[in-house]
PDB file of C-alpha atoms and ligand atoms in Angstrom:
ATOM      1  CA  MET U   1       0.000   0.000   0.000  1.00 47.00           C
ATOM      2  CA  LEU U   2       1.012   3.635  -0.481  1.00 47.00           C
ATOM      3  CA  SER U   3       2.214   5.423   2.602  1.00 44.00           C
ATOM      4  CA  ASN U   4       1.567   9.087   3.420  1.00 45.00           C
ATOM      5  CA  GLN U   5       5.343   9.650   3.488  1.00 42.00           C
ATOM      6  CA  GLN U   6       5.683   9.312  -0.315  1.00 39.00           C
ATOM      7  CA  PRO U   7       6.824  12.473  -2.115  1.00 46.00           C
ATOM      8  CA  GLN U   8       4.322  14.516  -4.095  1.00 87.00           C
ATOM      9  CA  LEU U   9       4.025  13.624  -7.742  1.00 96.00           C
ATOM     10  CA  ILE U  10       3.762  15.840 -10.804  1.00 97.00           C
ATOM     11  CA  ALA U  11       1.296  15.054 -13.580  1.00 98.00           C
ATOM     12  CA  VAL U  12       1.865  16.128 -17.191  1.00 98.00           C
ATOM     13  CA  VAL U  13      -1.219  16.510 -19.392  1.00 98.00           C
ATOM     14  CA  PRO U  14      -0.747  16.859 -23.163  1.00 98.00           C
ATOM     15  CA  ALA U  15      -3.730  18.947 -24.302  1.00 98.00           C
ATOM     16  CA  ALA U  16      -2.467  20.612 -27.473  1.00 97.00           C
ATOM     17  CA  GLY U  17      -4.227  18.376 -29.997  1.00 94.00           C
ATOM     18  CA  VAL U  18      -6.917  19.497 -32.412  1.00 88.00           C
ATOM     19  CA  GLY U  19      -8.932  16.259 -32.250  1.00 81.00           C
ATOM     20  CA  SER U  20     -10.070  16.389 -35.883  1.00 84.00           C
ATOM     21  CA  ARG U  21     -11.747  12.942 -35.665  1.00 88.00           C
ATOM     22  CA  MET U  22     -14.392  14.448 -33.326  1.00 90.00           C
ATOM     23  CA  ARG U  23     -15.630  16.681 -36.182  1.00 86.00           C
ATOM     24  CA  SER U  24     -16.553  19.357 -33.604  1.00 92.00           C
ATOM     25  CA  ASP U  25     -16.185  23.144 -33.637  1.00 91.00           C
ATOM     26  CA  ARG U  26     -13.429  23.032 -30.988  1.00 94.00           C
ATOM     27  CA  PRO U  27     -10.661  20.675 -29.808  1.00 95.00           C
ATOM     28  CA  LYS U  28     -12.166  17.678 -27.988  1.00 96.00           C
ATOM     29  CA  GLN U  29     -10.627  18.625 -24.614  1.00 97.00           C
ATOM     30  CA  TYR U  30     -12.926  21.673 -24.616  1.00 97.00           C
ATOM     31  CA  LEU U  31     -16.175  19.809 -25.286  1.00 97.00           C
ATOM     32  CA  LYS U  32     -18.418  19.794 -22.224  1.00 97.00           C
ATOM     33  CA  ILE U  33     -19.653  16.841 -20.173  1.00 97.00           C
ATOM     34  CA  HIS U  34     -22.146  17.624 -17.387  1.00 97.00           C
ATOM     35  CA  GLY U  35     -21.400  21.357 -17.694  1.00 96.00           C
ATOM     36  CA  ILE U  36     -17.590  21.355 -17.560  1.00 97.00           C
ATOM     37  CA  THR U  37     -14.945  20.633 -20.159  1.00 98.00           C
ATOM     38  CA  VAL U  38     -13.253  17.276 -20.673  1.00 98.00           C
ATOM     39  CA  LEU U  39      -9.945  18.942 -19.713  1.00 98.00           C
ATOM     40  CA  GLU U  40     -11.396  20.152 -16.387  1.00 98.00           C
ATOM     41  CA  HIS U  41     -12.760  16.681 -15.568  1.00 98.00           C
ATOM     42  CA  THR U  42      -9.341  15.187 -16.254  1.00 98.00           C
ATOM     43  CA  VAL U  43      -7.223  17.755 -14.394  1.00 98.00           C
ATOM     44  CA  ASN U  44      -9.576  18.044 -11.396  1.00 98.00           C
ATOM     45  CA  LYS U  45      -9.509  14.273 -10.968  1.00 98.00           C
ATOM     46  CA  LEU U  46      -5.709  14.180 -11.170  1.00 98.00           C
ATOM     47  CA  LEU U  47      -5.455  16.959  -8.555  1.00 97.00           C
ATOM     48  CA  SER U  48      -7.892  15.100  -6.293  1.00 97.00           C
ATOM     49  CA  HIS U  49      -5.317  12.301  -5.942  1.00 97.00           C
ATOM     50  CA  LYS U  50      -3.562  12.673  -2.613  1.00 95.00           C
ATOM     51  CA  LEU U  51      -0.053  12.329  -4.075  1.00 96.00           C
ATOM     52  CA  ILE U  52      -0.428  14.596  -7.121  1.00 97.00           C
ATOM     53  CA  GLY U  53       0.609  18.140  -6.224  1.00 95.00           C
ATOM     54  CA  LYS U  54       0.871  19.948  -9.564  1.00 96.00           C
ATOM     55  CA  VAL U  55      -0.384  19.449 -13.111  1.00 97.00           C
ATOM     56  CA  ILE U  56       1.605  20.781 -16.066  1.00 98.00           C
ATOM     57  CA  ILE U  57      -0.672  21.173 -19.088  1.00 98.00           C
ATOM     58  CA  ALA U  58       0.683  21.514 -22.633  1.00 98.00           C
ATOM     59  CA  ILE U  59      -1.635  23.815 -24.584  1.00 98.00           C
ATOM     60  CA  SER U  60      -1.198  24.979 -28.159  1.00 96.00           C
ATOM     61  CA  GLU U  61       0.163  28.474 -28.569  1.00 94.00           C
ATOM     62  CA  ASN U  62      -2.960  30.073 -30.048  1.00 92.00           C
ATOM     63  CA  ASP U  63      -5.468  28.264 -27.828  1.00 96.00           C
ATOM     64  CA  GLU U  64      -8.366  30.644 -27.117  1.00 96.00           C
ATOM     65  CA  TYR U  65     -10.288  28.300 -24.793  1.00 97.00           C
ATOM     66  CA  PHE U  66      -7.886  27.578 -21.925  1.00 98.00           C
ATOM     67  CA  PRO U  67      -7.641  31.165 -20.562  1.00 97.00           C
ATOM     68  CA  LYS U  68     -11.434  31.185 -20.070  1.00 97.00           C
ATOM     69  CA  LEU U  69     -11.365  28.185 -17.714  1.00 98.00           C
ATOM     70  CA  ASP U  70     -11.003  28.382 -13.896  1.00 97.00           C
ATOM     71  CA  LEU U  71      -8.073  26.008 -14.376  1.00 97.00           C
ATOM     72  CA  ALA U  72      -6.064  28.899 -15.847  1.00 97.00           C
ATOM     73  CA  ARG U  73      -6.168  30.586 -12.407  1.00 98.00           C
ATOM     74  CA  ASN U  74      -5.526  27.445 -10.315  1.00 98.00           C
ATOM     75  CA  PRO U  75      -2.129  27.779  -8.547  1.00 96.00           C
ATOM     76  CA  ASP U  76      -1.568  24.011  -8.883  1.00 96.00           C
ATOM     77  CA  VAL U  77      -1.908  24.181 -12.679  1.00 97.00           C
ATOM     78  CA  ILE U  78       0.957  25.336 -14.896  1.00 97.00           C
ATOM     79  CA  ARG U  79       0.540  25.975 -18.616  1.00 98.00           C
ATOM     80  CA  VAL U  80       3.319  25.310 -21.113  1.00 98.00           C
ATOM     81  CA  VAL U  81       3.246  25.597 -24.895  1.00 98.00           C
ATOM     82  CA  GLY U  82       2.618  22.276 -26.664  1.00 98.00           C
ATOM     83  CA  GLY U  83       4.186  21.070 -29.905  1.00 96.00           C
ATOM     84  CA  GLY U  84       3.299  19.650 -33.299  1.00 95.00           C
ATOM     85  CA  GLU U  85       2.955  16.024 -32.120  1.00 96.00           C
ATOM     86  CA  ARG U  86       1.818  14.613 -28.772  1.00 97.00           C
ATOM     87  CA  ALA U  87       5.416  13.636 -27.925  1.00 97.00           C
ATOM     88  CA  ASP U  88       6.570  17.238 -28.534  1.00 97.00           C
ATOM     89  CA  SER U  89       3.880  18.481 -26.145  1.00 98.00           C
ATOM     90  CA  VAL U  90       4.941  15.968 -23.487  1.00 98.00           C
ATOM     91  CA  MET U  91       8.583  16.952 -24.025  1.00 98.00           C
ATOM     92  CA  SER U  92       7.743  20.624 -23.527  1.00 98.00           C
ATOM     93  CA  ALA U  93       6.041  19.855 -20.196  1.00 98.00           C
ATOM     94  CA  LEU U  94       8.849  17.524 -19.096  1.00 98.00           C
ATOM     95  CA  ARG U  95      11.399  20.249 -19.805  1.00 98.00           C
ATOM     96  CA  TYR U  96       9.437  22.469 -17.406  1.00 97.00           C
ATOM     97  CA  VAL U  97       9.382  19.721 -14.770  1.00 97.00           C
ATOM     98  CA  VAL U  98      13.147  19.111 -15.038  1.00 96.00           C
ATOM     99  CA  ASN U  99      13.895  22.852 -14.754  1.00 96.00           C
ATOM    100  CA  HIS U 100      11.511  23.675 -11.888  1.00 95.00           C
ATOM    101  CA  PHE U 101      10.999  20.605  -9.684  1.00 94.00           C
ATOM    102  CA  SER U 102      13.153  18.015  -7.961  1.00 93.00           C
ATOM    103  CA  THR U 103      10.379  15.397  -7.973  1.00 94.00           C
ATOM    104  CA  GLU U 104      11.625  11.940  -8.953  1.00 96.00           C
ATOM    105  CA  TRP U 105       8.487  10.622 -10.657  1.00 97.00           C
ATOM    106  CA  VAL U 106       6.044  11.957 -13.249  1.00 98.00           C
ATOM    107  CA  LEU U 107       2.682  10.705 -14.502  1.00 98.00           C
ATOM    108  CA  VAL U 108       1.711  11.550 -18.084  1.00 99.00           C
ATOM    109  CA  HIS U 109      -2.001  11.493 -18.808  1.00 98.00           C
ATOM    110  CA  ASP U 110      -4.007  12.402 -21.940  1.00 98.00           C
ATOM    111  CA  ALA U 111      -6.403  15.331 -21.547  1.00 98.00           C
ATOM    112  CA  ALA U 112      -8.903  13.280 -23.549  1.00 98.00           C
ATOM    113  CA  ARG U 113      -9.146  10.513 -20.886  1.00 98.00           C
ATOM    114  CA  PRO U 114     -11.433  11.900 -18.171  1.00 98.00           C
ATOM    115  CA  CYS U 115     -12.804   8.494 -17.028  1.00 98.00           C
ATOM    116  CA  PHE U 116      -9.724   6.961 -15.370  1.00 98.00           C
ATOM    117  CA  GLN U 117     -10.095   5.520 -11.865  1.00 98.00           C
ATOM    118  CA  LEU U 118      -8.089   6.903  -8.937  1.00 98.00           C
ATOM    119  CA  SER U 119      -7.779   3.326  -7.625  1.00 98.00           C
ATOM    120  CA  ASP U 120      -6.029   2.364 -10.907  1.00 98.00           C
ATOM    121  CA  VAL U 121      -3.645   5.306 -10.409  1.00 98.00           C
ATOM    122  CA  ASP U 122      -2.897   3.939  -6.914  1.00 98.00           C
ATOM    123  CA  THR U 123      -2.080   0.530  -8.410  1.00 98.00           C
ATOM    124  CA  LEU U 124       0.170   2.123 -11.049  1.00 98.00           C
ATOM    125  CA  ILE U 125       2.015   4.208  -8.435  1.00 98.00           C
ATOM    126  CA  ASP U 126       2.463   1.164  -6.197  1.00 98.00           C
ATOM    127  CA  ALA U 127       3.831  -0.932  -9.090  1.00 98.00           C
ATOM    128  CA  SER U 128       6.192   1.842 -10.233  1.00 97.00           C
ATOM    129  CA  PHE U 129       7.611   2.427  -6.761  1.00 96.00           C
ATOM    130  CA  LYS U 130       8.227  -1.320  -6.527  1.00 97.00           C
ATOM    131  CA  ASN U 131       9.824  -1.879  -9.948  1.00 97.00           C
ATOM    132  CA  HIS U 132      11.828   1.409  -9.832  1.00 95.00           C
ATOM    133  CA  ILE U 133      11.244   2.055 -13.584  1.00 94.00           C
ATOM    134  CA  GLY U 134       7.571   2.725 -14.015  1.00 97.00           C
ATOM    135  CA  GLY U 135       4.697   1.427 -16.047  1.00 98.00           C
ATOM    136  CA  ILE U 136       1.457   2.136 -17.820  1.00 98.00           C
ATOM    137  CA  LEU U 137      -2.217   1.439 -17.301  1.00 98.00           C
ATOM    138  CA  ALA U 138      -3.313  -1.034 -19.946  1.00 98.00           C
ATOM    139  CA  SER U 139      -5.905  -3.682 -20.693  1.00 98.00           C
ATOM    140  CA  PRO U 140      -5.546  -7.112 -22.346  1.00 98.00           C
ATOM    141  CA  VAL U 141      -6.980  -7.270 -25.883  1.00 97.00           C
ATOM    142  CA  THR U 142     -10.224  -9.249 -25.940  1.00 96.00           C
ATOM    143  CA  ASP U 143     -11.322  -8.848 -29.595  1.00 97.00           C
ATOM    144  CA  THR U 144      -9.915 -10.962 -32.408  1.00 97.00           C
ATOM    145  CA  MET U 145      -7.230  -8.859 -34.078  1.00 97.00           C
ATOM    146  CA  LYS U 146      -6.815  -8.603 -37.883  1.00 98.00           C
ATOM    147  CA  ARG U 147      -4.068  -7.028 -39.940  1.00 97.00           C
ATOM    148  CA  GLY U 148      -5.585  -5.367 -42.996  1.00 98.00           C
ATOM    149  CA  ASP U 149      -4.047  -4.503 -46.345  1.00 97.00           C
ATOM    150  CA  THR U 150      -4.300  -1.093 -48.037  1.00 97.00           C
ATOM    151  CA  SER U 151      -7.553  -2.068 -49.794  1.00 97.00           C
ATOM    152  CA  GLY U 152      -9.283  -2.936 -46.501  1.00 97.00           C
ATOM    153  CA  ARG U 153      -9.038  -6.711 -46.867  1.00 98.00           C
ATOM    154  CA  ILE U 154      -7.716  -9.068 -44.207  1.00 98.00           C
ATOM    155  CA  GLU U 155      -4.039 -10.019 -44.532  1.00 98.00           C
ATOM    156  CA  HIS U 156      -4.089 -12.299 -41.514  1.00 97.00           C
ATOM    157  CA  THR U 157      -5.284 -12.764 -37.933  1.00 98.00           C
ATOM    158  CA  ILE U 158      -2.916 -11.669 -35.194  1.00 96.00           C
ATOM    159  CA  ASP U 159      -2.416 -13.830 -32.107  1.00 95.00           C
ATOM    160  CA  ARG U 160      -3.975 -11.666 -29.371  1.00 95.00           C
ATOM    161  CA  ARG U 161      -2.283 -13.488 -26.484  1.00 95.00           C
ATOM    162  CA  ASP U 162       0.040 -11.035 -24.724  1.00 95.00           C
ATOM    163  CA  MET U 163      -1.483  -8.063 -26.610  1.00 98.00           C
ATOM    164  CA  TRP U 164      -2.621  -5.067 -24.562  1.00 98.00           C
ATOM    165  CA  HIS U 165      -4.341  -1.755 -25.192  1.00 98.00           C
ATOM    166  CA  ALA U 166      -2.045   0.991 -23.862  1.00 98.00           C
ATOM    167  CA  PHE U 167      -3.793   3.653 -21.759  1.00 98.00           C
ATOM    168  CA  THR U 168      -2.609   6.556 -19.676  1.00 98.00           C
ATOM    169  CA  PRO U 169      -1.567   7.518 -17.017  1.00 98.00           C
ATOM    170  CA  GLN U 170       1.952   6.307 -17.765  1.00 98.00           C
ATOM    171  CA  MET U 171       4.363   6.781 -14.873  1.00 98.00           C
ATOM    172  CA  PHE U 172       8.153   7.006 -15.055  1.00 98.00           C
ATOM    173  CA  LYS U 173      11.148   8.494 -13.348  1.00 97.00           C
ATOM    174  CA  VAL U 174      11.422  12.044 -14.697  1.00 97.00           C
ATOM    175  CA  LYS U 175      15.048  11.826 -15.837  1.00 96.00           C
ATOM    176  CA  LEU U 176      14.639   8.385 -17.390  1.00 97.00           C
ATOM    177  CA  LEU U 177      11.623   9.540 -19.413  1.00 98.00           C
ATOM    178  CA  PHE U 178      13.199  12.883 -20.331  1.00 98.00           C
ATOM    179  CA  ASN U 179      16.352  11.197 -21.682  1.00 98.00           C
ATOM    180  CA  ALA U 180      14.455   8.443 -23.506  1.00 98.00           C
ATOM    181  CA  LEU U 181      11.956  10.810 -25.101  1.00 98.00           C
ATOM    182  CA  SER U 182      14.519  13.389 -26.186  1.00 97.00           C
ATOM    183  CA  GLY U 183      16.748  10.623 -27.581  1.00 97.00           C
ATOM    184  CA  ALA U 184      13.870   9.038 -29.492  1.00 97.00           C
ATOM    185  CA  LEU U 185      12.700  12.373 -30.906  1.00 96.00           C
ATOM    186  CA  ASP U 186      16.260  13.298 -31.942  1.00 96.00           C
ATOM    187  CA  SER U 187      16.504   9.943 -33.746  1.00 97.00           C
ATOM    188  CA  GLY U 188      13.270  10.552 -35.625  1.00 95.00           C
ATOM    189  CA  VAL U 189      11.496   7.539 -34.079  1.00 94.00           C
ATOM    190  CA  SER U 190       7.683   7.688 -34.114  1.00 93.00           C
ATOM    191  CA  ILE U 191       6.503   7.943 -30.507  1.00 96.00           C
ATOM    192  CA  THR U 192       2.799   7.672 -29.677  1.00 95.00           C
ATOM    193  CA  ASP U 193       3.126   7.134 -25.930  1.00 97.00           C
ATOM    194  CA  GLU U 194       5.780   7.500 -23.244  1.00 98.00           C
ATOM    195  CA  ALA U 195       6.361   3.741 -22.957  1.00 98.00           C
ATOM    196  CA  SER U 196       7.421   3.654 -26.661  1.00 98.00           C
ATOM    197  CA  ALA U 197      10.301   5.990 -25.794  1.00 98.00           C
ATOM    198  CA  LEU U 198      11.366   3.764 -22.903  1.00 98.00           C
ATOM    199  CA  GLU U 199      11.100   0.667 -25.138  1.00 97.00           C
ATOM    200  CA  TRP U 200      13.251   2.447 -27.744  1.00 97.00           C
ATOM    201  CA  SER U 201      15.891   3.056 -25.068  1.00 96.00           C
ATOM    202  CA  GLY U 202      15.910  -0.652 -24.116  1.00 96.00           C
ATOM    203  CA  THR U 203      13.789  -0.460 -20.935  1.00 96.00           C
ATOM    204  CA  LYS U 204      10.760  -2.690 -20.272  1.00 96.00           C
ATOM    205  CA  PRO U 205       7.997  -0.752 -18.487  1.00 98.00           C
ATOM    206  CA  GLU U 206       5.384  -2.727 -16.529  1.00 98.00           C
ATOM    207  CA  LEU U 207       1.863  -3.341 -17.860  1.00 98.00           C
ATOM    208  CA  VAL U 208      -0.577  -2.533 -15.051  1.00 98.00           C
ATOM    209  CA  LYS U 209      -4.116  -3.756 -15.654  1.00 98.00           C
ATOM    210  CA  GLY U 210      -6.632  -0.909 -15.495  1.00 98.00           C
ATOM    211  CA  GLN U 211     -10.342  -0.560 -16.152  1.00 98.00           C
ATOM    212  CA  THR U 212     -11.499  -0.453 -19.773  1.00 98.00           C
ATOM    213  CA  SER U 213     -13.741   2.519 -18.919  1.00 98.00           C
ATOM    214  CA  ASN U 214     -10.549   4.614 -19.226  1.00 98.00           C
ATOM    215  CA  ILE U 215     -11.497   5.506 -22.810  1.00 98.00           C
ATOM    216  CA  LYS U 216      -9.781   8.168 -24.899  1.00 97.00           C
ATOM    217  CA  ILE U 217     -12.434  10.458 -26.342  1.00 97.00           C
ATOM    218  CA  THR U 218     -11.691  10.260 -30.065  1.00 96.00           C
ATOM    219  CA  GLN U 219     -14.930   9.915 -32.050  1.00 94.00           C
ATOM    220  CA  PRO U 220     -18.294  11.701 -31.554  1.00 93.00           C
ATOM    221  CA  GLU U 221     -19.927   8.639 -29.950  1.00 94.00           C
ATOM    222  CA  ASP U 222     -17.247   8.511 -27.233  1.00 96.00           C
ATOM    223  CA  LEU U 223     -18.621  11.643 -25.576  1.00 96.00           C
ATOM    224  CA  ALA U 224     -21.895  10.007 -24.478  1.00 97.00           C
ATOM    225  CA  LEU U 225     -20.019   6.982 -23.148  1.00 98.00           C
ATOM    226  CA  ALA U 226     -17.645   9.220 -21.186  1.00 98.00           C
ATOM    227  CA  ALA U 227     -20.648  11.136 -19.769  1.00 98.00           C
ATOM    228  CA  PHE U 228     -22.146   7.829 -18.645  1.00 98.00           C
ATOM    229  CA  TYR U 229     -18.935   6.669 -16.906  1.00 98.00           C
ATOM    230  CA  ILE U 230     -18.485  10.041 -15.190  1.00 98.00           C
ATOM    231  CA  SER U 231     -22.037  10.133 -13.813  1.00 97.00           C
ATOM    232  CA  ARG U 232     -21.778   6.454 -12.766  1.00 96.00           C
ATOM    233  CA  ASP U 233     -18.585   7.210 -10.819  1.00 92.00           C
ATOM    234  CA  LYS U 234     -20.061  10.329  -9.189  1.00 87.00           C
ATOM    235  CA  GLY U 235     -23.198   8.383  -8.229  1.00 77.00           C
TER     236      GLY U 235
HETATM  237  O1  C5P M   1      -4.947  12.822 -30.901  1.00 61.93           O
HETATM  238  P1  C5P M   1      -4.853  11.927 -29.716  1.00 61.93           P
HETATM  239  O2  C5P M   1      -6.182  11.518 -29.186  1.00 61.93           O
HETATM  240  O3  C5P M   1      -3.929  10.774 -29.878  1.00 61.93           O
HETATM  241  O4  C5P M   1      -4.187  12.847 -28.580  1.00 61.93           O
HETATM  242  C1  C5P M   1      -3.914  12.343 -27.294  1.00 61.93           C
HETATM  243  C2  C5P M   1      -3.613  13.523 -26.366  1.00 61.93           C
HETATM  244  O5  C5P M   1      -2.449  14.218 -26.810  1.00 61.93           O
HETATM  245  C3  C5P M   1      -4.753  14.547 -26.336  1.00 61.93           C
HETATM  246  O6  C5P M   1      -4.985  14.924 -24.988  1.00 61.93           O
HETATM  247  C4  C5P M   1      -4.226  15.674 -27.180  1.00 61.93           C
HETATM  248  O7  C5P M   1      -4.723  16.963 -26.813  1.00 61.93           O
HETATM  249  C5  C5P M   1      -2.719  15.590 -26.929  1.00 61.93           C
HETATM  250  N1  C5P M   1      -1.905  16.163 -28.015  1.00 61.93           N
HETATM  251  C6  C5P M   1      -0.985  17.172 -27.710  1.00 61.93           C
HETATM  252  N2  C5P M   1      -0.229  17.736 -28.714  1.00 61.93           N
HETATM  253  C7  C5P M   1      -0.374  17.343 -29.996  1.00 61.93           C
HETATM  254  C8  C5P M   1      -1.297  16.306 -30.319  1.00 61.93           C
HETATM  255  C9  C5P M   1      -2.040  15.728 -29.299  1.00 61.93           C
HETATM  256  O8  C5P M   1      -0.859  17.557 -26.537  1.00 61.93           O
HETATM  257  N3  C5P M   1       0.353  17.937 -30.916  1.00 61.93           N
END
């Protein structure tokens, strides 16, 4: 179990995406669920965790929505400028962490995942403190997996044993992640989550089983599902 003596943790939230697959008039992190934005749900839940002291949010330079939120005036929230890809946004926030905090560990969590469970975060923190490297919330694949060709026909079926869906939060030692991510970006490797950078550097992060309700809002229909999970958890 976690003890109260553990140091405070920093969370990094990449929120500089445009979310074009939502086909909405604004980036998906600014769509509202039960009266507040997806970004506010996500950041408020992170800050409600007893070990998370500050949240560094990467926002795109010309974002007109963030300054209108209460979050912009929350002393525990720090805004940095995001980049062209998710990994660039994470890197920008990590640079801030390295330059301003001495905290050993960081959690990176997508703005577009407001339905994560605090109990899953506890499990991830526990596992990371034990394995000294870190890990990610994830869920074993249950569907049959197909590899398609460019014309949309099935090439073959993939063995789903040992396959996982990668979620966030992903938790790592700050310096380890900073070095891995900057090295991977400098080498031109495609990085879609923090664990990929660690894998690239030869480290094997732990897979920590989390709830499948931790969806990433991506398509229009995801918003109603997220609203359902949020009201279920509040109830
Ligand atoms: O687009 P996707 O759903 O993969 O984005 C995951 C998260 O990364 C979102 O919270 C999004 O705002 C963020 N992101 C970012 N900077 C980018 C692209 C995406 O912070 N350039």
